[in-house]
Amino acid sequence: MSDLQPPRGTHDLLPEDQRRHRHVTETAHDIAALYGYAEISTPIFESTDVFSRTLGETSDVVTKEMYTFNDKKNRSLTLRPEGTAGVARAFISGLRSQPLPLKFYYQGPMFRYERAQKGRQRQFHQFGVELLGVADALGDVETIAMAAHILDRLGLAGDVTLQLNTLGDSESRQAYNKKLVGYLGAHKAKLSEDSLSRLDRNPLRIFDSKDEGDREVIKDAPLLSDHLNAASTVFFEDVKAGLETAGIDFELNPRLVRGLDYYCHTAFEFVTDTLGAQGAVVAGGRYDGLIEMMGGPPTPGIGWAAGVERLALMITAPPEPGRPIAIMPGGNHAKAEALAITQRLRRAGFCIDLGFSGNLKKRLNRANKSNAVAAVILGDDELAKRAATVRDMETGEQTEVPLSSLEDHLARYR
């Protein structure tokens, strides 16, 4: 027996898992289309600069979690740890001449080296959306509303809570950072090494810390929401009013921050208590400075990403696929006829399971295991009469049916 196993933090999506994943992503596809979003797909690996510049040199993703390697020409490449930076790069390199706004959604695997646990893998899958070119708070509201719509369609609206905060604009954050650094500086002895390294470069990241000492310090830290300028206050009020108009409930969480450098204004998460410690199933926010940071034109943006594995764990199992009809040729002469009939029936829209070998008893056992609804038996006697024996797998009733009217007879099993 082989000792080969999937690498730690990865897993095979076997048919049952894949069926759940597909239900999540197809539901999200359908809802995104209702909001006028078009699908985009970016490479699984990008130049490392795409992520190191945009995610921030002090972020855990860049410093600890990225899968980075050099190619044969010694160029540094990174497996994508998230989707937004790649979409922004695609906009700059090929879409910047398109009229705004642009609405995109994407899905696919992401890669982060972190401790594997329930609902969190080193190769994981996300469904995400990005709205580019809308500076109005209405864009934030519609984007959040789409996420709520998807969760509702998946039957999860009662299992999640929308948490909302504002990070303000750059002016508000600069003023707040001075207050925050002053407070944290008085508690340096209690901060972790990681938080000390962030203190001067990006103190907001300390709110993301999982270190118990850090969390004890920040629970009494000043709040950004108390240091907003007038413009940031109005923007956040517009977001809250829009969500209320749209009938979307939310909770204010003044300590919710995004872990990436390019966010501003709205930050939000849909969280659940059904998955243990991994509470966020959708997370996002506004990133008006990202594209300009990457060398593109000033372009506002907002988006979110959903963890497909986490949502797949939460949903009710989707309906089983349609039951097949088993085709059972008896003897070499019947194989060619069975193949022709199989293809004819499949093109007519029937789900067909073609038996390849074994006697009739073994093939009937296989049909039972595959949950076949009916079996079409093609023996020499049947073929001599240009007919087939159709066996109802529920009742055991058998009927001889002319090959020319096989589709009509099997229609009841479609």
Coordinates of C-alpha atoms in Angstrom, one line a residue:
M1 CA 0.0 0.0 0.0
S2 CA 1.4 3.4 -1.0
D3 CA 2.3 5.8 1.8
L4 CA 1.7 8.9 -0.5
Q5 CA -0.7 11.3 1.1
P6 CA -1.9 14.9 0.2
P7 CA 0.5 17.5 1.5
R8 CA -0.4 18.9 5.0
G9 CA -3.0 21.6 4.7
T10 CA -4.5 20.2 1.4
H11 CA -7.2 17.6 0.8
D12 CA -8.8 15.9 -2.1
L13 CA -12.3 17.1 -3.0
L14 CA -14.0 13.7 -3.4
P15 CA -17.4 13.6 -5.1
E16 CA -19.5 14.5 -2.0
D17 CA -17.2 17.4 -1.1
Q18 CA -17.1 18.6 -4.7
R19 CA -20.9 18.5 -4.9
R20 CA -21.1 20.8 -1.9
H21 CA -18.4 23.1 -3.3
R22 CA -20.1 23.3 -6.6
H23 CA -23.4 24.2 -5.0
V24 CA -21.8 27.1 -3.2
T25 CA -20.0 28.4 -6.2
E26 CA -22.9 27.9 -8.7
T27 CA -25.2 29.7 -6.3
A28 CA -22.8 32.6 -6.0
H29 CA -22.4 32.7 -9.8
D30 CA -26.1 33.0 -10.3
I31 CA -26.5 35.8 -7.7
A32 CA -23.5 37.7 -9.0
A33 CA -25.0 37.6 -12.5
L34 CA -28.2 39.2 -11.1
Y35 CA -26.1 42.1 -10.0
G36 CA -24.4 42.6 -13.4
Y37 CA -21.0 41.1 -12.5
A38 CA -18.8 39.3 -15.1
E39 CA -16.5 36.4 -14.3
I40 CA -12.7 37.0 -14.4
S41 CA -9.9 34.6 -13.8
T42 CA -6.3 35.6 -13.0
P43 CA -3.2 33.4 -12.9
I44 CA -2.6 31.1 -9.9
F45 CA 0.8 32.6 -9.6
E46 CA 1.9 36.2 -10.0
S47 CA 5.1 38.3 -9.6
T48 CA 5.8 38.4 -5.9
D49 CA 5.6 42.2 -6.1
V50 CA 1.9 42.0 -6.8
F51 CA 1.3 40.8 -3.3
S52 CA 4.3 42.0 -1.3
R53 CA 3.7 45.7 -2.3
T54 CA -0.1 45.6 -1.9
L55 CA -0.6 43.3 1.1
G56 CA 2.0 45.2 3.1
E57 CA 5.5 44.2 4.1
T58 CA 4.4 43.9 7.8
S59 CA 1.4 41.6 7.1
D60 CA 1.3 38.0 8.3
V61 CA 0.5 37.0 4.8
V62 CA 3.7 38.4 3.4
T63 CA 6.0 37.7 6.3
K64 CA 4.8 34.2 7.2
E65 CA 2.3 32.7 4.8
M66 CA 3.1 33.2 1.1
Y67 CA 4.3 30.3 -1.1
T68 CA 7.1 32.1 -2.9
F69 CA 9.7 30.6 -5.3
N70 CA 12.1 31.6 -8.0
D71 CA 11.6 30.3 -11.6
K72 CA 14.3 29.1 -13.9
K73 CA 15.2 32.7 -14.8
N74 CA 15.4 33.6 -11.1
R75 CA 12.2 35.7 -11.1
S76 CA 10.4 35.7 -7.8
L77 CA 6.9 34.3 -8.2
T78 CA 4.2 33.7 -5.6
L79 CA 1.1 31.4 -5.5
R80 CA -1.8 33.8 -5.0
P81 CA -2.8 34.2 -1.3
E82 CA -5.9 36.3 -2.2
G83 CA -7.8 37.5 -5.2
T84 CA -8.1 41.3 -5.0
A85 CA -4.5 42.2 -5.9
G86 CA -4.5 40.0 -8.9
V87 CA -7.8 41.5 -10.2
A88 CA -6.3 45.0 -9.6
R89 CA -3.2 44.0 -11.6
A90 CA -5.4 42.7 -14.4
F91 CA -7.2 46.0 -14.5
I92 CA -3.9 47.9 -14.8
S93 CA -2.4 45.7 -17.4
G94 CA -5.4 45.1 -19.6
L95 CA -8.6 46.8 -18.6
R96 CA -7.8 50.4 -17.5
S97 CA -9.1 51.8 -20.8
Q98 CA -12.6 50.2 -20.2
P99 CA -15.3 52.6 -19.0
L100 CA -16.0 52.5 -15.3
P101 CA -17.5 51.0 -13.2
L102 CA -16.3 47.5 -13.7
K103 CA -17.9 44.6 -11.9
F104 CA -16.0 41.3 -11.6
Y105 CA -16.4 38.0 -9.7
Y106 CA -13.9 35.2 -9.5
Q107 CA -13.4 31.8 -7.9
G108 CA -10.5 29.4 -7.4
P109 CA -7.8 28.1 -5.2
M110 CA -5.6 30.4 -3.0
F111 CA -2.5 29.4 -1.0
R112 CA -1.3 30.4 2.4
Y113 CA 1.1 28.6 4.7
E114 CA -0.8 28.6 8.0
R115 CA -1.9 26.1 10.6
A116 CA -4.4 23.7 9.1
Q117 CA -7.7 23.4 10.9
K118 CA -11.4 22.9 10.3
G119 CA -12.5 25.1 7.4
R120 CA -9.0 26.5 6.9
Q121 CA -6.5 24.8 4.6
R122 CA -3.2 25.8 3.0
Q123 CA -4.8 25.4 -0.4
F124 CA -8.3 26.8 0.0
H125 CA -10.9 28.1 -2.3
Q126 CA -12.6 31.5 -2.5
F127 CA -15.4 33.2 -4.3
G128 CA -14.9 36.9 -4.5
V129 CA -16.3 40.1 -6.1
E130 CA -14.6 43.4 -6.9
L131 CA -16.4 46.7 -7.9
L132 CA -14.0 49.2 -9.4
G133 CA -14.7 52.9 -10.1
V134 CA -17.5 53.6 -7.6
A135 CA -16.6 56.1 -4.9
D136 CA -20.1 56.4 -3.5
A137 CA -21.3 54.6 -0.4
L138 CA -24.0 53.0 -2.5
G139 CA -21.3 50.8 -4.0
D140 CA -20.5 49.5 -0.5
V141 CA -24.2 48.8 0.2
E142 CA -24.8 46.9 -3.0
T143 CA -21.7 44.8 -2.6
I144 CA -22.6 43.8 0.9
A145 CA -26.2 43.2 -0.2
M146 CA -24.9 40.7 -2.8
A147 CA -23.0 38.8 -0.2
A148 CA -26.2 38.7 2.0
H149 CA -28.2 37.6 -1.0
I150 CA -25.9 34.7 -1.6
L151 CA -25.9 33.6 2.0
D152 CA -29.7 33.8 2.0
R153 CA -29.9 31.7 -1.1
L154 CA -27.6 29.1 0.5
G155 CA -30.0 28.9 3.5
L156 CA -27.4 30.5 5.8
A157 CA -29.0 33.9 6.6
G158 CA -30.0 32.7 10.1
D159 CA -26.5 31.4 10.8
V160 CA -24.5 34.5 10.2
T161 CA -24.2 38.0 11.5
L162 CA -22.9 41.0 9.6
Q163 CA -20.3 43.0 11.6
L164 CA -19.5 46.5 10.3
N165 CA -16.9 49.1 11.0
T166 CA -15.2 52.0 9.3
L167 CA -11.5 52.6 8.9
G168 CA -12.1 56.2 7.8
D169 CA -10.1 58.0 5.1
S170 CA -6.4 58.6 5.1
E171 CA -6.7 61.9 7.0
S172 CA -8.7 60.2 9.7
R173 CA -6.4 57.3 10.0
Q174 CA -3.3 59.5 10.2
A175 CA -4.8 61.4 13.1
Y176 CA -5.9 58.2 14.8
N177 CA -2.6 56.5 14.3
K178 CA -0.9 59.2 16.5
K179 CA -3.4 58.5 19.3
L180 CA -3.1 54.7 18.9
V181 CA 0.8 54.8 18.8
G182 CA 0.8 57.0 22.0
Y183 CA -1.5 54.5 23.8
L184 CA 0.3 51.4 22.6
G185 CA 3.7 52.9 23.3
A186 CA 2.8 53.1 27.0
H187 CA 2.2 49.4 27.0
K188 CA 5.2 48.2 25.0
A189 CA 6.3 45.7 27.7
K190 CA 3.0 43.8 27.2
L191 CA 3.1 43.6 23.4
S192 CA 4.3 40.6 21.4
E193 CA 7.4 40.8 19.2
D194 CA 5.2 40.9 16.1
S195 CA 3.1 43.8 17.4
L196 CA 6.2 45.7 18.4
S197 CA 7.4 45.4 14.8
R198 CA 4.1 46.8 13.6
L199 CA 3.9 49.6 16.1
D200 CA 5.6 52.3 14.0
R201 CA 4.7 51.0 10.5
N202 CA 1.1 49.9 10.8
P203 CA -0.3 49.9 14.3
L204 CA -3.9 49.1 13.1
R205 CA -2.6 45.6 12.4
I206 CA -2.2 45.0 16.1
F207 CA -6.0 44.7 16.3
D208 CA -5.7 41.5 14.2
S209 CA -3.3 39.9 16.7
K210 CA -4.3 36.6 18.2
D211 CA -1.7 37.0 21.0
E212 CA -3.4 37.0 24.4
G213 CA -1.1 39.8 25.8
D214 CA -1.8 42.0 22.7
R215 CA -5.6 41.4 23.0
E216 CA -5.5 42.4 26.7
V217 CA -3.8 45.7 25.7
I218 CA -6.0 46.6 22.8
K219 CA -9.3 46.0 24.6
D220 CA -8.9 49.5 26.1
A221 CA -7.2 51.2 23.1
P222 CA -8.9 54.3 21.6
L223 CA -11.3 53.6 18.8
L224 CA -10.9 54.9 15.2
S225 CA -14.6 55.5 15.1
D226 CA -14.1 58.2 17.7
H227 CA -11.6 60.0 15.5
L228 CA -13.3 60.3 12.2
N229 CA -13.3 63.5 10.2
A230 CA -16.6 64.9 8.9
A231 CA -16.2 63.3 5.4
S232 CA -15.6 59.8 6.9
T233 CA -18.5 60.2 9.3
V234 CA -20.9 61.1 6.5
F235 CA -19.7 58.2 4.4
F236 CA -20.2 55.7 7.1
E237 CA -23.6 57.1 8.0
D238 CA -24.6 56.7 4.3
V239 CA -23.4 53.0 4.4
K240 CA -25.5 52.3 7.5
A241 CA -28.5 54.1 6.2
G242 CA -28.3 52.2 2.9
L243 CA -28.1 48.8 4.6
E244 CA -31.1 49.7 6.7
T245 CA -33.0 50.6 3.5
A246 CA -32.0 47.3 2.0
G247 CA -33.3 45.5 5.0
I248 CA -29.9 44.1 6.0
D249 CA -29.2 43.8 9.7
F250 CA -25.8 44.5 11.1
E251 CA -23.8 44.9 14.3
L252 CA -21.2 47.6 14.8
N253 CA -17.8 46.2 15.7
P254 CA -15.5 49.2 16.3
R255 CA -12.5 46.8 16.6
L256 CA -13.0 45.1 13.3
V257 CA -10.1 46.0 10.9
R258 CA -8.9 44.5 7.7
G259 CA -5.5 42.8 7.7
L260 CA -4.3 44.4 4.5
D261 CA -2.7 47.8 3.9
Y262 CA -5.0 49.0 1.1
Y263 CA -8.3 49.2 2.9
C264 CA -10.2 52.4 3.9
H265 CA -13.7 53.3 5.0
T266 CA -16.0 50.3 5.1
A267 CA -14.8 47.0 6.6
F268 CA -17.2 44.1 7.2
E269 CA -17.4 40.5 7.9
F270 CA -20.2 37.9 7.9
V271 CA -19.4 35.7 10.9
T272 CA -20.8 32.5 12.4
D273 CA -20.5 30.6 15.6
T274 CA -21.1 27.2 13.9
L275 CA -17.5 26.6 12.8
G276 CA -15.6 27.0 16.1
A277 CA -12.8 29.5 16.1
Q278 CA -13.0 30.2 12.3
G279 CA -15.9 32.6 12.5
A280 CA -15.7 34.7 9.3
V281 CA -17.2 33.2 6.2
V282 CA -17.3 36.4 4.1
A283 CA -14.9 39.4 4.6
G284 CA -14.3 42.5 2.7
G285 CA -14.1 46.3 2.5
R286 CA -13.2 49.4 0.5
Y287 CA -9.7 49.8 -1.0
D288 CA -9.6 53.2 -2.8
G289 CA -5.8 53.5 -2.8
L290 CA -4.9 50.0 -4.0
I291 CA -4.8 50.5 -7.8
E292 CA -2.9 53.8 -7.5
M293 CA -0.4 52.1 -5.1
M294 CA 0.2 49.5 -7.9
G295 CA 1.0 52.1 -10.5
G296 CA -2.4 52.5 -12.0
P297 CA -4.7 55.5 -12.1
P298 CA -6.6 56.6 -9.0
T299 CA -9.5 54.2 -8.9
P300 CA -11.8 53.5 -6.0
G301 CA -12.8 49.9 -5.3
I302 CA -14.7 47.7 -2.9
G303 CA -15.0 43.9 -2.7
W304 CA -15.2 40.8 -0.6
A305 CA -14.2 37.2 -0.6
A306 CA -16.0 34.1 0.8
G307 CA -14.4 30.9 2.0
V308 CA -15.9 28.1 -0.1
E309 CA -14.7 25.4 2.3
R310 CA -16.4 27.1 5.2
L311 CA -19.6 27.7 3.5
A312 CA -19.6 24.1 2.2
L313 CA -19.4 22.8 5.7
M314 CA -22.4 24.9 6.8
I315 CA -24.9 24.2 4.0
T316 CA -27.5 21.5 3.9
A317 CA -26.3 18.8 1.4
P318 CA -27.6 19.7 -2.1
P319 CA -29.9 17.2 -3.9
E320 CA -28.3 14.0 -5.2
P321 CA -27.6 13.9 -8.9
G322 CA -30.0 12.2 -11.2
R323 CA -30.1 8.4 -11.0
P324 CA -28.6 6.7 -14.1
I325 CA -29.9 4.1 -16.5
A326 CA -27.6 1.1 -16.7
I327 CA -26.8 -0.3 -20.2
M328 CA -25.8 -4.0 -20.0
P329 CA -24.5 -5.6 -23.2
G330 CA -24.2 -9.4 -23.2
G331 CA -21.5 -10.8 -25.4
N332 CA -19.0 -9.1 -27.8
H333 CA -21.6 -8.6 -30.6
A334 CA -23.8 -6.6 -28.2
K335 CA -20.9 -4.2 -27.1
A336 CA -20.9 -2.3 -30.4
E337 CA -24.7 -2.0 -30.3
A338 CA -24.7 -1.0 -26.7
L339 CA -22.1 1.8 -27.3
A340 CA -24.2 3.2 -30.2
I341 CA -27.4 3.1 -28.0
T342 CA -25.5 4.6 -25.1
Q343 CA -24.3 7.6 -27.1
R344 CA -27.7 8.0 -28.7
L345 CA -29.5 8.1 -25.3
R346 CA -26.9 10.5 -23.8
R347 CA -27.4 12.9 -26.7
A348 CA -31.1 12.7 -26.0
G349 CA -30.4 13.9 -22.4
F350 CA -30.4 10.6 -20.5
C351 CA -27.8 9.8 -17.7
I352 CA -26.3 6.5 -18.7
D353 CA -23.9 4.1 -16.9
L354 CA -22.4 1.7 -19.4
G355 CA -21.5 -1.7 -18.0
F356 CA -18.0 -2.8 -19.3
S357 CA -17.7 -6.4 -18.1
G358 CA -19.1 -9.2 -15.9
N359 CA -22.0 -11.5 -16.2
L360 CA -25.6 -10.2 -15.9
K361 CA -25.7 -10.8 -12.1
K362 CA -22.6 -8.8 -11.5
R363 CA -23.8 -6.0 -13.7
L364 CA -27.2 -5.9 -11.9
N365 CA -25.3 -5.7 -8.6
R366 CA -23.2 -2.8 -10.0
A367 CA -26.4 -1.1 -11.2
N368 CA -27.9 -1.3 -7.7
K369 CA -24.7 0.1 -6.2
S370 CA -24.8 3.0 -8.6
N371 CA -28.5 3.6 -7.7
A372 CA -29.6 3.0 -11.2
V373 CA -33.3 3.6 -11.8
A374 CA -33.5 1.2 -14.7
A375 CA -31.4 -1.3 -16.6
V376 CA -31.3 -1.9 -20.4
I377 CA -30.3 -5.5 -21.1
L378 CA -28.9 -6.2 -24.6
G379 CA -28.4 -9.9 -25.2
D380 CA -28.2 -11.9 -28.4
D381 CA -31.9 -12.8 -28.2
E382 CA -32.9 -9.2 -27.8
L383 CA -30.7 -8.0 -30.6
A384 CA -32.0 -10.7 -33.0
K385 CA -35.4 -9.0 -32.6
R386 CA -33.9 -5.4 -32.6
A387 CA -35.2 -5.0 -29.1
A388 CA -33.9 -4.6 -25.5
T389 CA -35.2 -5.8 -22.1
V390 CA -35.8 -2.8 -19.8
R391 CA -35.8 -3.7 -16.1
D392 CA -37.3 -1.3 -13.5
M393 CA -34.8 -1.5 -10.7
E394 CA -37.4 -0.5 -8.1
T395 CA -40.1 -3.0 -8.9
G396 CA -38.1 -5.7 -10.8
E397 CA -40.6 -5.5 -13.6
Q398 CA -39.1 -6.3 -17.1
T399 CA -40.4 -5.2 -20.4
E400 CA -39.2 -6.0 -23.9
V401 CA -39.0 -2.7 -25.9
P402 CA -38.1 -2.2 -29.6
L403 CA -34.8 -0.3 -30.0
S404 CA -36.6 2.2 -32.2
S405 CA -38.9 3.3 -29.3
L406 CA -36.3 3.0 -26.5
E407 CA -36.2 6.8 -25.9
D408 CA -40.0 7.0 -25.5
H409 CA -40.1 4.1 -23.1
L410 CA -37.2 5.4 -21.0
A411 CA -38.7 9.0 -20.8
R412 CA -40.4 8.0 -17.5
Y413 CA -36.9 7.6 -15.9
R414 CA -35.4 10.8 -17.2

